[in-house]
Short mmCIF file of C-alpha atoms and ligand atoms in Angstrom, two decimals:
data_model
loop_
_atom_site.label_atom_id
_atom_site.label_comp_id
_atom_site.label_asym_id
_atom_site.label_seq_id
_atom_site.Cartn_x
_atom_site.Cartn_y
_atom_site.Cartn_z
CA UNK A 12 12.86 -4.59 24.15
CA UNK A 13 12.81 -1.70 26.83
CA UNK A 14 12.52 1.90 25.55
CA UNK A 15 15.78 2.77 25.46
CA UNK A 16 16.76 -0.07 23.16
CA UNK A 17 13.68 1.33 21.19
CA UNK A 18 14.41 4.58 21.27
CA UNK A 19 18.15 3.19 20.11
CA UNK A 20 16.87 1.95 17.26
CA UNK A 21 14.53 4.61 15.97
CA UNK A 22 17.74 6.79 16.76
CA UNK A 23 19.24 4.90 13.73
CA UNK A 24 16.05 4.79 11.12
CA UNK A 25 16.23 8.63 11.98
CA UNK A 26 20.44 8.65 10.85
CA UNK A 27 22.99 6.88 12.06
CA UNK A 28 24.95 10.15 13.24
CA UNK A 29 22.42 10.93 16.19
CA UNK A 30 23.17 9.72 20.08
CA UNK A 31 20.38 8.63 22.27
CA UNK A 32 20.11 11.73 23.93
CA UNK A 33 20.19 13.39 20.80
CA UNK A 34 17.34 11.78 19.02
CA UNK A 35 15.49 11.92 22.01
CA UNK A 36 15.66 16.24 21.96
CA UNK A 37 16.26 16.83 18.41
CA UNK A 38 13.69 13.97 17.02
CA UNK A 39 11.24 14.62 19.15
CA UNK A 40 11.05 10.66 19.98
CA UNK A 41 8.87 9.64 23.24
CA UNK A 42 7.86 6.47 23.82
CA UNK A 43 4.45 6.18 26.81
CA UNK A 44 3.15 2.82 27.47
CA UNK A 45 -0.08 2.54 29.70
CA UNK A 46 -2.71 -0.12 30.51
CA UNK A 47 -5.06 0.83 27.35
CA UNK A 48 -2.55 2.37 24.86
CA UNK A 49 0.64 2.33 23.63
CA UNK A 50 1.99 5.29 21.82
CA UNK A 51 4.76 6.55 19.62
CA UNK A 52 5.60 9.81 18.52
CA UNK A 53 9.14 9.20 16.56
CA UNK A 54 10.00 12.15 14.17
CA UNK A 55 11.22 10.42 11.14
CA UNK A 56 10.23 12.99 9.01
CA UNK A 57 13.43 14.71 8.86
CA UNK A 58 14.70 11.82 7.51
CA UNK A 59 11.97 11.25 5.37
CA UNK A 60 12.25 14.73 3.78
CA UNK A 61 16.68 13.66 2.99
CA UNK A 62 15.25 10.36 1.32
CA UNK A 63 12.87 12.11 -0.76
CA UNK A 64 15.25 14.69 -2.39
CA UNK A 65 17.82 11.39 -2.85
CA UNK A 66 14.81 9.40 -4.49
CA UNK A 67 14.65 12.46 -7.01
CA UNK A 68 17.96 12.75 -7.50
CA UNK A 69 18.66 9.23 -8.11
CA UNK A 70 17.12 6.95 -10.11
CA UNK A 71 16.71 3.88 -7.43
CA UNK A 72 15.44 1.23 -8.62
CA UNK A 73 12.81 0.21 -11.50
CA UNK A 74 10.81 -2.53 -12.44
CA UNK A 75 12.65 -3.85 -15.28
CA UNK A 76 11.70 -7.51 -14.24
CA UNK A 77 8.16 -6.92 -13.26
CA UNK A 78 6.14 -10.06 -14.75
CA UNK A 79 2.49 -8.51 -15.30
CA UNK A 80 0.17 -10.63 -17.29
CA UNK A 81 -3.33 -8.41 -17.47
CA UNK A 82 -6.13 -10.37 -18.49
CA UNK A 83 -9.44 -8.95 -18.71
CA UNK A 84 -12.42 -10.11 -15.86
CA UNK A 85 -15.68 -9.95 -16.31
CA UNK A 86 -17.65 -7.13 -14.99
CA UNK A 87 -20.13 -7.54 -12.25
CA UNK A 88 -19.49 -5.79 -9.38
CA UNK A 89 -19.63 -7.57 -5.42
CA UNK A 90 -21.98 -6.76 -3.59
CA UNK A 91 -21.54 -6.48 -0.01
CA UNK A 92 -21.17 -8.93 1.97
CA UNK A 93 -20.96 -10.89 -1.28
CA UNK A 94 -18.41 -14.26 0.15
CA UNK A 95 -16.96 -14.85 -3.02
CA UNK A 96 -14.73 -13.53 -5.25
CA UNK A 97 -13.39 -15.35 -8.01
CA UNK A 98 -12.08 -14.84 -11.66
CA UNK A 99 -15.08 -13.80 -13.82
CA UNK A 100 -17.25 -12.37 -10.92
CA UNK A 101 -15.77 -8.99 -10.46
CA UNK A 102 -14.55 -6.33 -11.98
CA UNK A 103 -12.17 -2.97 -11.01
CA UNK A 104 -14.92 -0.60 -9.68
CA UNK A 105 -13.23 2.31 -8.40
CA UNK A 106 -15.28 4.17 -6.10
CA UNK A 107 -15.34 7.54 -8.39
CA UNK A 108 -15.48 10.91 -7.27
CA UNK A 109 -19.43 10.79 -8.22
CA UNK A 110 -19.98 8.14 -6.30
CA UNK A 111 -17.88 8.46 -3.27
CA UNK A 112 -19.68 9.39 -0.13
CA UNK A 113 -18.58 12.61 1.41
CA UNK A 114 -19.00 10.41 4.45
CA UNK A 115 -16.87 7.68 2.88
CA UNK A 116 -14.31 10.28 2.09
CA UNK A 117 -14.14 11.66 4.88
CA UNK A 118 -13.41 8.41 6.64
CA UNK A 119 -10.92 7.18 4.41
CA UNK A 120 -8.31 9.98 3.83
CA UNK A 121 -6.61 11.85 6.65
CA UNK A 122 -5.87 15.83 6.12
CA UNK A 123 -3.46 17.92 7.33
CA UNK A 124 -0.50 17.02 9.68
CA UNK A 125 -0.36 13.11 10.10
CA UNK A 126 -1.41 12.04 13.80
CA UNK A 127 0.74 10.56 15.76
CA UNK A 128 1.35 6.56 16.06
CA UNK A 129 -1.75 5.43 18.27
CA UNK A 130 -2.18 1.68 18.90
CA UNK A 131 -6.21 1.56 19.12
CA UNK A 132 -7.45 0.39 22.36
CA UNK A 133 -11.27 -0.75 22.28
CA UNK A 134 -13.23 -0.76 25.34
CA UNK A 135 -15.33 -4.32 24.10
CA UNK A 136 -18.58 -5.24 25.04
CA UNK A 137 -19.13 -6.91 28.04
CA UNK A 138 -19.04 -11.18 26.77
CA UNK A 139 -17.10 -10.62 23.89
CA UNK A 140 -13.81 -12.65 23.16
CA UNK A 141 -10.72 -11.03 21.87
CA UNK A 142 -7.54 -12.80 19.81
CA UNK A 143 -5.44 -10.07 22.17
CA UNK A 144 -4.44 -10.14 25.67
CA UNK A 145 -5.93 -7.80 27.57
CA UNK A 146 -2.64 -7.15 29.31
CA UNK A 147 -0.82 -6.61 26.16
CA UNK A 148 -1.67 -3.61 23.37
CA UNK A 149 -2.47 -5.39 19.98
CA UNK A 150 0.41 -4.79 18.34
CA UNK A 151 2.31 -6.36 20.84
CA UNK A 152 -0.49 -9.63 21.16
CA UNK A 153 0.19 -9.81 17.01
CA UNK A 154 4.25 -9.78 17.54
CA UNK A 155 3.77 -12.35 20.46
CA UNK A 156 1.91 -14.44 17.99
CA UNK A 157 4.59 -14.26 15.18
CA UNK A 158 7.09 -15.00 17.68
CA UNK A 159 5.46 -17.79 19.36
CA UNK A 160 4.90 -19.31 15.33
CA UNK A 161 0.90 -18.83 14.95
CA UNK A 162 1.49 -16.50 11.73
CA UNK A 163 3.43 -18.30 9.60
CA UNK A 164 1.43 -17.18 6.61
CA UNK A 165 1.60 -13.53 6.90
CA UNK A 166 -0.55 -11.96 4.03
CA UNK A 167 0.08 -7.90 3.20
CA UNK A 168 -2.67 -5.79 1.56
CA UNK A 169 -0.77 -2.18 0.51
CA UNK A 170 -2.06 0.73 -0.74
CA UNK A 171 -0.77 4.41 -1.77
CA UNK A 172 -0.42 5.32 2.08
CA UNK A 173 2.96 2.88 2.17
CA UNK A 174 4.47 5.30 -0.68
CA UNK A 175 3.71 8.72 0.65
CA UNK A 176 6.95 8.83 2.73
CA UNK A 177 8.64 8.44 -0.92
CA UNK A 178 7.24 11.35 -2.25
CA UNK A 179 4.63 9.66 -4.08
CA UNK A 180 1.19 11.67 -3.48
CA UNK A 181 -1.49 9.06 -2.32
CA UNK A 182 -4.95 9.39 -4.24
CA UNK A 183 -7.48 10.88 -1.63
CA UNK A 184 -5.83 13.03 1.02
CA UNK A 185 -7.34 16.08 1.25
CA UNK A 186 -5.26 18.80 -0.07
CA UNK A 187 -2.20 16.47 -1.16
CA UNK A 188 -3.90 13.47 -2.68
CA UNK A 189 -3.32 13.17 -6.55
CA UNK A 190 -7.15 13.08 -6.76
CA UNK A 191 -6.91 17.01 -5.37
CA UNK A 192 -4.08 18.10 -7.61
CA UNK A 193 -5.53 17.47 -11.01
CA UNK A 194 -6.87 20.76 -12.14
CA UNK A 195 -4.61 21.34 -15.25
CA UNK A 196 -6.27 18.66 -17.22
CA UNK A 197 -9.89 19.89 -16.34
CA UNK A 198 -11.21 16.28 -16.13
CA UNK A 199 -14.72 15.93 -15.35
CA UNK A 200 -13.62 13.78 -12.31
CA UNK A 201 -10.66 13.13 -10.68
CA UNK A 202 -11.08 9.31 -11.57
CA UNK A 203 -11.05 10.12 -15.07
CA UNK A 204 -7.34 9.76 -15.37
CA UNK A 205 -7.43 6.13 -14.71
CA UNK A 206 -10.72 5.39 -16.59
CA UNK A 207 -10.60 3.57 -19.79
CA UNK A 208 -13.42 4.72 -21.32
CA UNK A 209 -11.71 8.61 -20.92
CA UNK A 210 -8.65 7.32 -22.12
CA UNK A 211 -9.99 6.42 -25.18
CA UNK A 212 -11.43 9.90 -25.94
CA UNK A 213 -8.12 12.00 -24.21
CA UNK A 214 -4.83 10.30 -23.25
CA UNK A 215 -2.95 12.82 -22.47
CA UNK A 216 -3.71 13.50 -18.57
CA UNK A 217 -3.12 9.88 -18.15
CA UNK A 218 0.39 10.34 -20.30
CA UNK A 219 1.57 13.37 -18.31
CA UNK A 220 0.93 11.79 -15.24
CA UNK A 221 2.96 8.33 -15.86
CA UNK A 222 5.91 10.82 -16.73
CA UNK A 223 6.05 12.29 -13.26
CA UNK A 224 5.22 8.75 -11.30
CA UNK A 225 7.20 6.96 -13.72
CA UNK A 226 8.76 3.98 -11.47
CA UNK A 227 13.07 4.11 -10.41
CA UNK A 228 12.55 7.67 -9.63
CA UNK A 229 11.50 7.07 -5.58
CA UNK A 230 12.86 5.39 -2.91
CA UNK A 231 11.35 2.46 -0.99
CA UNK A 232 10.28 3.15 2.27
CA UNK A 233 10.35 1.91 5.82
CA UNK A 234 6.93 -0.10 5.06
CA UNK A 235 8.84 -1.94 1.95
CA UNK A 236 11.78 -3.02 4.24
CA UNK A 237 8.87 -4.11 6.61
CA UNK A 238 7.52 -6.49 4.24
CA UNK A 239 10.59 -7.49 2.86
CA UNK A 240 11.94 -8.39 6.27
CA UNK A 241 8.60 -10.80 6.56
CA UNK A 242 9.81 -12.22 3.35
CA UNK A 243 13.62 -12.82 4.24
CA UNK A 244 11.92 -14.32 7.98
CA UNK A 245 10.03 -16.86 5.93
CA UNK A 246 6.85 -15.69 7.15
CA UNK A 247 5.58 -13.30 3.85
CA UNK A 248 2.95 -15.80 2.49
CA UNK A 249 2.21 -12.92 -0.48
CA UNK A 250 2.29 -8.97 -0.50
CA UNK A 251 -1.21 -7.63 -2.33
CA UNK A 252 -0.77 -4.32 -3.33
CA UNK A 253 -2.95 -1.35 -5.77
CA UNK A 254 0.34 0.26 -6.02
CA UNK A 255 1.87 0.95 -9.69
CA UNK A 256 5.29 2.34 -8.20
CA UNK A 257 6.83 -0.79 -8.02
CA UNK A 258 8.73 -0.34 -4.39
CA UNK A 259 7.88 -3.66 -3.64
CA UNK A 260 10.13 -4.89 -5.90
CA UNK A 261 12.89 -1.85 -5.53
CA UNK A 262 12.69 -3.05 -2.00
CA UNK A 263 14.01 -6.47 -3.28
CA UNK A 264 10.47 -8.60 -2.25
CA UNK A 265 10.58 -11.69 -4.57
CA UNK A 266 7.91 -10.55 -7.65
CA UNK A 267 6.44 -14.55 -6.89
CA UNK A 268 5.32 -12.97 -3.33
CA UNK A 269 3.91 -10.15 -4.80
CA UNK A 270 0.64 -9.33 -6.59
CA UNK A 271 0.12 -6.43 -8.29
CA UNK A 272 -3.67 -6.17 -8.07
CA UNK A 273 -3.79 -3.10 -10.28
CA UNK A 274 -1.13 -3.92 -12.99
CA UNK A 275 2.32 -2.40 -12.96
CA UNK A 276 4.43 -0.34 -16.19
CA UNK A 277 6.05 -3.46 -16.73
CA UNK A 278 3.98 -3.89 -20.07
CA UNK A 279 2.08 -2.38 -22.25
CA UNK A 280 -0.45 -3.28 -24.64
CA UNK A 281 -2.37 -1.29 -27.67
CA UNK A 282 -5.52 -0.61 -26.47
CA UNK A 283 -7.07 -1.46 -30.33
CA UNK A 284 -9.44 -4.28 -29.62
CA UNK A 285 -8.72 -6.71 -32.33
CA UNK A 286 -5.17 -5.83 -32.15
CA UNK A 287 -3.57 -5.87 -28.55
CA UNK A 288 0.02 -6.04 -30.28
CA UNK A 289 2.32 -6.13 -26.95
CA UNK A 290 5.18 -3.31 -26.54
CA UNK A 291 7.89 -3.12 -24.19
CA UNK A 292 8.44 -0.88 -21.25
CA UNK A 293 11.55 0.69 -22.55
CA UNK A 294 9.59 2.01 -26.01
CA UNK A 295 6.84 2.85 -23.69
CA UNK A 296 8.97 5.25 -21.31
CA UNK A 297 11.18 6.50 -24.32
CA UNK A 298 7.45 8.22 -26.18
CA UNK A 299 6.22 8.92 -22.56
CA UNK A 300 9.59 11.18 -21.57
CA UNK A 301 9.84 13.17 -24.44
CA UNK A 302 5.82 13.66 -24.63
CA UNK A 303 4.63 11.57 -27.79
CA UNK A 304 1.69 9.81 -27.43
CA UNK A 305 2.25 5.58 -27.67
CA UNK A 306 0.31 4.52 -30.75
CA UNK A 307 0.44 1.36 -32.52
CA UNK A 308 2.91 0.35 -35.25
CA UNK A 309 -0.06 -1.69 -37.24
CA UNK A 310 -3.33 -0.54 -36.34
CA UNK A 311 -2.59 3.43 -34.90
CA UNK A 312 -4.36 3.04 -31.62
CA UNK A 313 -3.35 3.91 -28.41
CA UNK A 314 -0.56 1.87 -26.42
CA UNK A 315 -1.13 1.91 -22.96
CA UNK A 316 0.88 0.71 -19.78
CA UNK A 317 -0.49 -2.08 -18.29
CA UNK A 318 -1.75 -0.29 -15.56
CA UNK A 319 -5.64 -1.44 -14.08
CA UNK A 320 -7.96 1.24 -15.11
CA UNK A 321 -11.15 1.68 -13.79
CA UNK A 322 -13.15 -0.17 -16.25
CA UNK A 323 -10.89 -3.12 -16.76
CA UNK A 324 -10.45 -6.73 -15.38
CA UNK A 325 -7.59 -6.90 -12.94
CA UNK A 326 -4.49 -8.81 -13.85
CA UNK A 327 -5.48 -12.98 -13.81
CA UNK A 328 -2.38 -13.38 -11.22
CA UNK A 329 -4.75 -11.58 -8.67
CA UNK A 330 -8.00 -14.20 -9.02
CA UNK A 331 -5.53 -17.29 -9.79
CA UNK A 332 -3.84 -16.85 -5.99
CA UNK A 333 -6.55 -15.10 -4.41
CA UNK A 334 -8.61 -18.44 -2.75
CA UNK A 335 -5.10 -20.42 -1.81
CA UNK A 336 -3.56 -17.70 -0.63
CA UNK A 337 -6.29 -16.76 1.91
CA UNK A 338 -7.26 -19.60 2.93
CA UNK A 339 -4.19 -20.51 3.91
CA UNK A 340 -3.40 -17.25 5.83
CA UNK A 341 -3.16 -16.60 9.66
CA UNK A 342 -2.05 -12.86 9.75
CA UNK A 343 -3.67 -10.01 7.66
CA UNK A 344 -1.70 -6.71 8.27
CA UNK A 345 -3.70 -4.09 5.52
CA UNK A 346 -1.42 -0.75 5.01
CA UNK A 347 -1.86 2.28 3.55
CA UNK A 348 -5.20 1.94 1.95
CA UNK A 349 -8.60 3.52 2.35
CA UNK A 350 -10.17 0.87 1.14
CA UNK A 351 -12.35 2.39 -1.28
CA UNK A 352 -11.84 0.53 -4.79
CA UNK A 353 -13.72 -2.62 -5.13
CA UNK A 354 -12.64 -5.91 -5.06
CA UNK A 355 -9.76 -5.19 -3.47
CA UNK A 356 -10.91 -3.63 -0.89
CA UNK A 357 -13.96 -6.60 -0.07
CA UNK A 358 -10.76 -9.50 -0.35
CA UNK A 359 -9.79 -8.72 3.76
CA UNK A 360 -12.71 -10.73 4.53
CA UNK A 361 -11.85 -13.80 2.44
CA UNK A 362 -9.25 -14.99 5.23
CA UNK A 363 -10.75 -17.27 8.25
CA UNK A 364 -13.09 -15.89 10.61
CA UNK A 365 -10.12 -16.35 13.36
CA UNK A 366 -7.28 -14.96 11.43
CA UNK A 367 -5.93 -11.91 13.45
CA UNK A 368 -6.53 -9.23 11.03
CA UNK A 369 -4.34 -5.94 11.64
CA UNK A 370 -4.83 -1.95 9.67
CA UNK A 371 -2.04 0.00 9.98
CA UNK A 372 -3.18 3.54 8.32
CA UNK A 373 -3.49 7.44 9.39
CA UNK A 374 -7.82 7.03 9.43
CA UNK A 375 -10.05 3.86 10.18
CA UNK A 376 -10.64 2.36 7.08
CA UNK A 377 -12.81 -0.65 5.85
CA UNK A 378 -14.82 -0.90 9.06
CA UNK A 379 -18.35 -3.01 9.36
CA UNK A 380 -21.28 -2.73 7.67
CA UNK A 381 -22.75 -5.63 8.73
CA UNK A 382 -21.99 -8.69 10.98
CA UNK A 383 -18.85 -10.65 8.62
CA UNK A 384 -18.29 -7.68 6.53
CA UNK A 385 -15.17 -5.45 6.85
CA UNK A 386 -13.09 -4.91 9.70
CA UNK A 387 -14.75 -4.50 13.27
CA UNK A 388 -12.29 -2.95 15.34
CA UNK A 389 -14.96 -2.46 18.87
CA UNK A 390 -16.17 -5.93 18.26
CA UNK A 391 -20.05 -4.87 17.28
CA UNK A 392 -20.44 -7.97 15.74
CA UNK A 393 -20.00 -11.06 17.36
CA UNK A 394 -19.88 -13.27 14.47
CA UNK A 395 -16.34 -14.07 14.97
CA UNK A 396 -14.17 -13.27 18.34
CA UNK A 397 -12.64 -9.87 18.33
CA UNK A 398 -9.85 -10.21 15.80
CA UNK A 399 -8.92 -6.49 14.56
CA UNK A 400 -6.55 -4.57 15.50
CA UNK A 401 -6.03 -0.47 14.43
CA UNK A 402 -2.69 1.29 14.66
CA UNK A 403 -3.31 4.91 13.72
CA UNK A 404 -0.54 6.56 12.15
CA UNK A 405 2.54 6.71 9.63
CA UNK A 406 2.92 3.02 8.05
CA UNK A 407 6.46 3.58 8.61
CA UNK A 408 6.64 4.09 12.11
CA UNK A 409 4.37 1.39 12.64
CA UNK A 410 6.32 -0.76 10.81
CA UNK A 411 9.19 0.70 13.30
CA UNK A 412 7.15 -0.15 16.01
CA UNK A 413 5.99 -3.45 15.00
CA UNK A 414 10.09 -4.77 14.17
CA UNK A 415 10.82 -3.60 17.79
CA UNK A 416 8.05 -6.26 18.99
CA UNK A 417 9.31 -8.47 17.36
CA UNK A 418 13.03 -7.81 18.06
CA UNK A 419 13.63 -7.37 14.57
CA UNK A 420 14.89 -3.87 14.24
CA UNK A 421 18.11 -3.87 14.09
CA UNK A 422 17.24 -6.10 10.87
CA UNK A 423 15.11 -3.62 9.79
CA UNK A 424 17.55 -0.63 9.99
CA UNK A 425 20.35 -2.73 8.44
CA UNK A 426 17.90 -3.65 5.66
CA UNK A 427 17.33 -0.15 4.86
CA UNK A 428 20.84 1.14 5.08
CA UNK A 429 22.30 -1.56 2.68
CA UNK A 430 19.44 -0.75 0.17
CA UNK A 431 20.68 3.33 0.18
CA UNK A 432 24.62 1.71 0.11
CA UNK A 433 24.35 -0.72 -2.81
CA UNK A 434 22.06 2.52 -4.55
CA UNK A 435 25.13 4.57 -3.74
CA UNK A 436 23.07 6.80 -1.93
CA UNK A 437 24.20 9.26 0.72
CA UNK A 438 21.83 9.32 3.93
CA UNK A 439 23.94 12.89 4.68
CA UNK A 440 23.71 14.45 1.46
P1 OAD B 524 -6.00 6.21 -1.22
O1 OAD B 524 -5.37 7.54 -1.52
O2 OAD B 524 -7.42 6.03 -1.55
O3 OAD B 524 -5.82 5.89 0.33
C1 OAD B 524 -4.59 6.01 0.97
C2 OAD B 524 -4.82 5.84 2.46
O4 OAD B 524 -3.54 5.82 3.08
C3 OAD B 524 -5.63 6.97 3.10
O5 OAD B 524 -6.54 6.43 4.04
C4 OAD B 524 -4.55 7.81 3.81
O6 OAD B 524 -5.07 8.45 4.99
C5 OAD B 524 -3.54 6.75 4.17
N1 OAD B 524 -2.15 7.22 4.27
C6 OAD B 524 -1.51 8.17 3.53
N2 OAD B 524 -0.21 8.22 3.86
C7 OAD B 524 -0.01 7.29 4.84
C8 OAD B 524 1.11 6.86 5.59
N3 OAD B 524 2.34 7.40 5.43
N4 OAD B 524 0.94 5.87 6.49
C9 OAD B 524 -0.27 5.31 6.70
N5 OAD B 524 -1.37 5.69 6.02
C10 OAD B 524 -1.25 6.65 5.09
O7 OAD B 524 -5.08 5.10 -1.95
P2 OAD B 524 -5.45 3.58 -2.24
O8 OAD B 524 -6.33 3.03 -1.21
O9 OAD B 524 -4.17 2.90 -2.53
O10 OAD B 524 -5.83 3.06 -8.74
O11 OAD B 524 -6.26 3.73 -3.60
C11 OAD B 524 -6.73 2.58 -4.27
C12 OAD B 524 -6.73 2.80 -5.76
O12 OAD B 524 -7.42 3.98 -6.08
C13 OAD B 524 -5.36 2.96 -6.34
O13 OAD B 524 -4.76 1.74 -6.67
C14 OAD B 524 -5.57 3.81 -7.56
C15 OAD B 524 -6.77 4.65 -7.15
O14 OAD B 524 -7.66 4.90 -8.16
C16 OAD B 524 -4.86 3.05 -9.71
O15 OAD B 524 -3.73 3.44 -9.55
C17 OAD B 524 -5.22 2.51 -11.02
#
């Protein structure tokens, strides 16, 4: 694809009503290849900003069907480096605000203006191998390896960062992160909202909050088509995500491809231990929207969303497919994340030391420790050939970026513009 065709076809993710020339002055859209870098500035926020006020005007899309089946782990965290992760050897360890690094923080969450799409160029050490032709930026080596049918078994890792062009807050962005815009409920730390053991004492942040990120209220983004599109091509081997918005399956991704690593509002469960008594989604949302707190018809306790809190096993789905699933993959594309909550964040190094492993996200996330552990974009280590590859920037314009590779935008667009028709939605309004 040349950059006009490119341009052509950001020109339509940005609305269907602008020319070439048009998107090119109005969106601000510039497309500059060199040797080391290939960048793309496409302003899709205008468009962004219409399909947020339609995702809160319209209800679009739920998860009516979801299937979650939470069943509790035990409780040992990983340690690093730690190879295995199976059923029974970890548990949700969120990385709370006490223990969170400022360093770590400030690595994993991007504030202020998002920077624009940068595909990471290292300079690699002089002997050391690379998956990616030199010639070639890596997100073009990873579409050249889709098309010539090395990734058949394309595994997605998501996190908050794919739902921020909803209108869905991520967790730790400075300044707009959830984890910043708690103050009302005084918590002692952010994290508390999602903790079990605060739960139990006071539900009521945790209740307020599921009102306002109750799931059909947003729109799937340009990420979700993304994935879906890998789906429809065959090629989607299974979409991880922490997410509890459910876009994935707005988006119309088969719920057998998905995981929902951190549970979903699907189902809810009283939190009494003897008692566990099941309750539906729809009596749920109905004491949720008009403020009552959920308690349970026989034993009074608490009924809670089957949402992962921090302090409880993740949902069995996760472990059962975890060790087929990567083992058998040969492309890792991680979105959205900062890859901060344990195990989730640890599973990127359960696929083969020569899978290609690609982070699309607005900071460097997950990066080495040690030789084998985490993602090792300058190839440091050289335990395995250089394998990852960085695009800095909006998941949706990657995703943009990454279609055009791969000749698939025009499938991309369409994708996204029959979703907002069969919603009834209006791309002008
Ligand atoms: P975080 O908020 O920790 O990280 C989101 C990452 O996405 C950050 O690195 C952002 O810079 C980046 N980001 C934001 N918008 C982006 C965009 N449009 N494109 C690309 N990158 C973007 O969210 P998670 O990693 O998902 O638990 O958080 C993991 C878990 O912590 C969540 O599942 C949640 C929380 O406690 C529960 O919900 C129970």
């Amino acid at each position: 694809m040349n950059q006009d065709e490119a341009i052509a076809g950001l020109a339509q993710l940005l609305g269907e009503s602008l020319t070439l020339d048009e998107t090119r002055a109005s969106a601000s859209v510039s497309i500059e290849t060199t040797t080391e870098i290939h960048v793309i500035h496409a302003a899709l926020k205008q468009d962004d900003a219409e399909a947020k006020d339609i995702s809160r005007d319209d209800k679009v899309g739920g998860c009516d069907d979801l299937d979650a089946d939470t069943a509790a782990a035990a409780v040992v965290p990983p340690s690093p480096g730690s190879d295995d992760i199976s059923d029974g050897e970890v548990s949700y360890t969120g990385s709370s605000s006490s223990s969170d690094s400022d360093d770590d923080l400030a690595q994993a969450a991007w504030s202020g203006t998002p920077p624009p799409l940068q595909v990471y160029a290292p300079l690699l050490p002089a002997g050391v191998t690379s998956l990616f032709s030199a010639s070639n930026s890596s997100l073009e080596a990873i579409a050249d390896m889709v098309i010539a049918g090395k990734a058949k078994h394309v595994i997605v890792m998501a996190g908050a960062g794919i739902s921020t062009d909803a209108g869905i807050p991520d967790f730790r962005s400075p300044g707009t992160g959830l984890y910043d815009n708690l103050q009302q409920f005084n918590l002692p730390h952010p994290e508390a909202i999602f903790s079990i053991d605060y739960f139990r004492r006071n539900p009521k942040p945790f209740y307020v909050l599921a009102k306002e990120l109750y799931p059909g209220q947003y729109m799937p983004t340009q990420s979700h088509f993304f994935v879906k599109l890998l789906a429809q091509k065959g090629l989607l081997l299974r979409h991880y995500t922490q997410n509890i918005d459910c876009l994935e399956r707005a988006a119309g991704i088969d719920p057998e491809l998905i995981v929902e690593a951190h549970g979903s509002f699907h189902t809810a469960h009283c939190i009494g231990r003897k008692c566990r008594q099941e309750y539906s989604q729809a009596w749920v949302k109905e004491h949720i929207f008009r403020d009552a707190t959920p308690r349970c018809d026989s034993c009074d306790s608490l009924v809670k969303p089957d949402i992962t809190f921090f302090g409880e096993g993740l949902p069995s789905r996760f472990f059962e497919l975890l060790s087929e699933d990567f083992a058998k993959c040969d492309l890792l594309i991680v979105m959205g994340t900062s890859l901060l909550v344990q195990p989730f964040a640890s599973i990127i190094d359960q696929v083969g030391p020569h899978v290609p492993r690609l982070l699309i996200n607005r900071m460097r996330v997950g990066e080495s420790k040690a030789p084998g552990v985490g993602f090792d974009f300058d190839g440091r280590y050289r335990k395995t050939p250089h394998r990852d590859a960085f695009v800095a920037g909006d998941s949706d314009e990657a995703c943009a970026l990454l279609a055009s590779h791969l000749g698939w935008l025009d499938e991309l667009v369409e994708l996204r513009t029959s979703h907002i028709s069969n919603q009834g939605l209006d791309l002008a309004k």
